[in-house]
Amino acid sequence: MTRSARGGQRVALLVSVFVVASCGLAYELVAGALSSYLLGDSVTQFSTVIGTYLFAMGIGSWASKHVESHLADRFVGIEIAIGILGGFTAPFLFWVFSQPGAPFHICLYTCVMLVGFLVGLEIPLVMRLLETETSFKDLVSQVLSVDYLGSLAVSVLFPLVLAPRLGFVRTGLFFGILNACVALWAIWIFRDRLATPKFTTAQAFGAIALLVGGMVLAGDWTNFVEGKFYDEEIIHSSQSPYQRVVVTRWRNDVRLYLNGNLQFSSRDEYRYHEALVHPILSSHPRPLRVLVLGGGDGLAVREVLKYPGVREVTLVDLDPTMTDLFRHHPLLTRLNQGSLSDKRVTVINGDAFQWLEDHTDAFDVAIVDFPDPSNYAVGKLYTTTFYKILERHLAPGGMAVIQTTSPLLARRSFWTVVNTLESVGLRTAPYHVLVPSFGEWGFVIATRTVWKAPDTIALPTRFVTASTIATMRQFPPDMDRVATEPNRLDNQILVRTYEKEWGPIQ
Amino acid sequence: MNRRQFLTGAGAAAVLAGCRWKGVAPKPELPPGTLGGPDHQHGHLLRSGSLPEPSRERRVGIAIVGAGIGGLACAWRLQRNGVSNFEVFELEKEVGGNSRAGENRVSKHPLGAHYLPVPPPSLRPLRELLAELGVLTGDPYAERPTYDEAYLCAAPQERLFAGGKWHEGLLPESWIPPSEREPIARFLRRMECFKQARGVDGKLAFTFPVRDSSQDPIWTDFDKMSFKEWMEREGFQSPELAAHLNYACRDDFGTDFGLVSAWAGIHYFAARRGKAANGDDDHYLTRPEGNLWLANGLAHPVRDRISTQRLAVRMETQNGAPFVDFLHVATGEVERIHADLVVWASPLFLLPFVWRDMPAPAITASKQFTHAPWVVANLELSRRPLDRPGAEMAWDNVIRESGSLGYVVATHQIPRVLEGPTTLTWYQPLTLDDPASERTRLLGRTRESVAEEVLADLEQVHPDIRACCTRLDVWRWGHAMVRPTVGFLWHSDRRWFEQQTGQVLFAHSDLSGMSLFEEAFLHGVRAADQIGTQKSTIDSPGTQGVG
Ligand SMILES: Cc1cc2nc3c(=O)[nH]c(=O)nc-3n(C[C@H](O)[C@H](O)[C@H](O)COP(=O)(O)OP(=O)(O)OC[C@H]3O[C@@H](n4cnc5c(N)ncnc54)[C@H](O)[C@@H]3O)c2cc1C
């Protein structure tokens, strides 16, 4: 070889060191970020992952002395292996996490150890490959400085560009591809030193193909990632024009999530829906016509239909995807006892605000089960204007009940709703109940004259009885009433309060 | 953990979030629409001077020329004062002037004026109007009356697009660099001081109507410099504040803050004192149709006394009783109206072409009025457009780096959870060049060229606006609003018109040097009340009252 050819080879190898170093740091960051994303407590996760990784690198460097011959073959082999291992770590870990009972920690640290070990081997091997050409002093300084430069590049790019744009899975795969490309390049440079250049080349191409395939499929991978979010088996998942609807099952617990937020768990929803429906319906002397706003899952309607005197139930829910799902899916109709197909029930898919404005029907009982006021659009359904319109739809002696977020975690929000109802001249009876999967949950009954709790609940119930109602109405000091302004369309203070109270919890 | 949180409002956005925004698609065809504006052809007819002689004549007690806010307020007030022998003559088919509205398949929408801040108790007649319309309930003179919530602008009210994101509010904390917070806070505190300030005459330094403000030179001298100069002189070093003040001046006066008198600029921030029992201080009233509800509310009790499509072409006032010739623009006939009193409630720029024996001081004064041209576009959208990240769509949506003022959402006051089709009203005062050149250029433009500009402007924030815009109507205002330029308010002959007490009175926002509802309205009321005190003239025999 001529001198300049060797010089070219050296530059090429230094470029590889730069890439290899970037990849090494990228895997470390992906593993650290992913474990803190999945397990929380990022300080612990990052420091244990990085510690393990550095330790494994140390072992790798130490082990490099046992590689005595075929340096070039070994180097290429290691690059391919790191590419595959490092590249697939993130999707693999996501998958493990979604498997109930799988040993996530063991898998995590095994992956970190393996990748760290191989990365630890790399640099000493590169140095030895270059050793023949450069003095040791120059070599150390060049290789190490390029190594640190590569790390710097990734540590800056990772939080700013890679993680937000590509996500963990694609970032890992991307660096895997880079690693495999370094392998290809090394094959070209050392083509006359390799034992089986053709076979090695095929391996490298194979690895690249696998990784690229992974990149392409990474979109579908989010379904697996969803498996992580929901921990459980997904039995329905769809995107309606309004929201992402996911139903999961784990053993005999069925759960509904809208946009990732839990709506109910079949294990304790009876507490929520009994508390929403029975106090008000049992207190009404003759509830003939009932209005349900929101509540497209039909669970509140299920409770309403237990009252034989009820002749008509009108359910207004925005999302036909929801009402169709809960009318037809066998598992879900078992849960709501087919309430949405009952002859007495009319399902209307529409905007509750508009529907109330456009109609004049009066109801004995109105059950208002809207999503929490987390944005201005939904926040409108908690305003003085809305409650005034709602009041017009109450028959003489009519009453309404409103689901009102958690009086414990969102105390101010809860009492804002109570104060808003009172500001339009309604009497209120606030109460709360413990629903284990949500926490302490609040409701308000609104009436024109003082509400009188029922003396008995004449139906078989699992939770609500006349005496539970009495305790539900007690507010201990940590949930006690606070003075607030009423929530109006022009201030929407509830949305801001709610955001402040729930923001830090989510 | 958060129960039942879902993004109803961003329904469509949620679906589309996955898709990529279309980049530069091949230029699609423009949505259909019309090009409208006040009737300037007949205005040109006036200047040409070739007008037919009257074929009929008639007497009325009081002839009100123009059915904008000023003319309608005058008529409304006369009626309330028990005066009935008046008639209103209006050039256009509809009443309202700058407060008119249009309508498309989705909603009504403003063509010009679109909001009214809640008035303080000192503006008694305005409070009375709002009470009469049922928008204000309870005691109309209370410090904090209760307003109909359908009229109080709903939250979120404003947002600003800057640095690639929407921020809530027009001076948003999330956007203002920390180094500028101090000067901005200081500026706002200063405005609070100006709100309290009074002159040696005991009057408020900045108030409505403008003519009730203090004449103490310590305040009126602010008129001698521009708002920009004043801001710089006071050391409010903040590019964001400067941008905001410029926005405010262009929004209210159609003029850059480098030209607007500092007095007018401060007035914008320090003259509002309205409060509501059920709204924030300085809150404002708005409807899908802009301020047309106010114009219609004024017009309703006097609707039988309004003749439309009548252009005042000639007015003579000396030699005894005045008369006005009106061209019936539909038939081409001219009718002469003899009146005891004429209330000129039309813009002043036409006056020299109409008023045959215009007194010399009036001629001098009228030459000092200048008017800013504006263009307004209404976009009918089949659905909510894709939006840039950040704050949710508000009523007023301002784009920091744009020659336009952004847009207001006509459907904002209609309470719906589902945010479907809507109308955006886009505003732009033409301030690059002097008003006359801008006006000439504007009148030469086609709807298509304006529509293209509007869509390009809005594409910055709504990349798919072309895909959901089903109609785009353009409205050109040649003489949209009078300009309170340096020196005009307190160091010109502006006040000649509002000081008249003879047989011709004036009632138009032009008189104030600021084109605002309150000014137009209060000029109308002042003229009516002045007529009340001159009532003996009107009740004299010989008057053939119409009513
Ligand atoms: C784009 C735009 C936005 C605005 N936004 C606001 C806002 O949000 N809030 C606010 O307070 N103000 C706003 N304004 C200011 C608005 O001008 C005033 O609120 C108010 O409408 C002015 O009323 P006016 O009676 O003084 O004048 P005009 O509206 O000009 O009324 C004059 C009337 O006279 C008629 N007329 C003219 N010439 C003749 C003639 N020769 N013979 C017979 N009739 C004639 C005209 O057709 C018109 O109806 C806005 C103005 C514009 C242009």
CSV table of N, CA, C and O in Angstrom, one decimal, chain B residues 19 45 63 141 153 238 249 261 299 328 358 381 428 473 488 506 540:
chain,number,residue,atom,x,y,z
B,19,CYS,N,-51.5,12.8,9.9
B,19,CYS,CA,-51.1,13.1,8.5
B,19,CYS,C,-50.1,14.3,8.5
B,19,CYS,O,-50.1,15.1,9.4
B,45,LEU,N,-69.9,60.2,-8.8
B,45,LEU,CA,-70.8,61.0,-9.5
B,45,LEU,C,-70.9,62.4,-8.9
B,45,LEU,O,-71.0,63.4,-9.6
B,63,ALA,N,-83.8,66.7,8.9
B,63,ALA,CA,-83.3,65.7,7.9
B,63,ALA,C,-82.0,65.2,8.4
B,63,ALA,O,-81.0,66.0,8.6
B,141,TYR,N,-77.7,52.1,35.4
B,141,TYR,CA,-76.7,53.1,35.8
B,141,TYR,C,-75.7,52.6,36.9
B,141,TYR,O,-74.9,53.3,37.4
B,153,CYS,N,-67.9,38.7,25.2
B,153,CYS,CA,-67.0,37.9,24.4
B,153,CYS,C,-66.5,36.7,25.3
B,153,CYS,O,-66.0,36.8,26.3
B,238,SER,N,-38.7,48.0,24.4
B,238,SER,CA,-39.2,46.6,24.2
B,238,SER,C,-39.7,46.5,22.8
B,238,SER,O,-40.8,47.1,22.5
B,249,CYS,N,-52.6,50.6,17.3
B,249,CYS,CA,-53.0,51.8,16.5
B,249,CYS,C,-53.5,51.4,15.2
B,249,CYS,O,-54.4,52.0,14.7
B,261,SER,N,-51.1,60.2,16.9
B,261,SER,CA,-50.8,61.1,18.0
B,261,SER,C,-50.7,60.3,19.3
B,261,SER,O,-51.5,59.3,19.5
B,299,ALA,N,-82.0,51.4,15.0
B,299,ALA,CA,-82.9,51.7,13.8
B,299,ALA,C,-84.3,51.2,14.1
B,299,ALA,O,-85.3,51.8,13.6
B,328,HIS,N,-82.3,59.5,-5.7
B,328,HIS,CA,-82.8,58.2,-5.5
B,328,HIS,C,-82.0,57.3,-6.4
B,328,HIS,O,-82.2,57.2,-7.6
B,358,MET,N,-70.7,76.2,1.5
B,358,MET,CA,-69.9,75.8,2.6
B,358,MET,C,-69.1,76.9,3.1
B,358,MET,O,-68.3,77.6,2.3
B,381,LEU,N,-65.6,28.6,6.1
B,381,LEU,CA,-64.8,27.4,6.2
B,381,LEU,C,-65.7,26.2,6.4
B,381,LEU,O,-66.6,26.3,7.3
B,428,GLN,N,-57.4,44.1,7.4
B,428,GLN,CA,-56.1,44.7,7.1
B,428,GLN,C,-56.3,46.2,6.8
B,428,GLN,O,-56.9,46.6,5.8
B,473,ASP,N,-65.3,36.3,0.6
B,473,ASP,CA,-65.8,37.6,0.1
B,473,ASP,C,-64.9,38.7,0.6
B,473,ASP,O,-64.5,38.8,1.7
B,488,PHE,N,-53.6,66.4,15.0
B,488,PHE,CA,-54.9,66.5,14.5
B,488,PHE,C,-56.0,66.7,15.6
B,488,PHE,O,-56.9,67.5,15.4
B,506,PHE,N,-73.6,68.4,13.0
B,506,PHE,CA,-72.9,67.2,12.5
B,506,PHE,C,-72.8,66.1,13.5
B,506,PHE,O,-72.8,66.4,14.7
B,540,SER,N,-92.1,75.5,15.3
B,540,SER,CA,-92.7,76.7,14.7
B,540,SER,C,-93.6,76.2,13.6
B,540,SER,O,-93.5,75.2,13.0
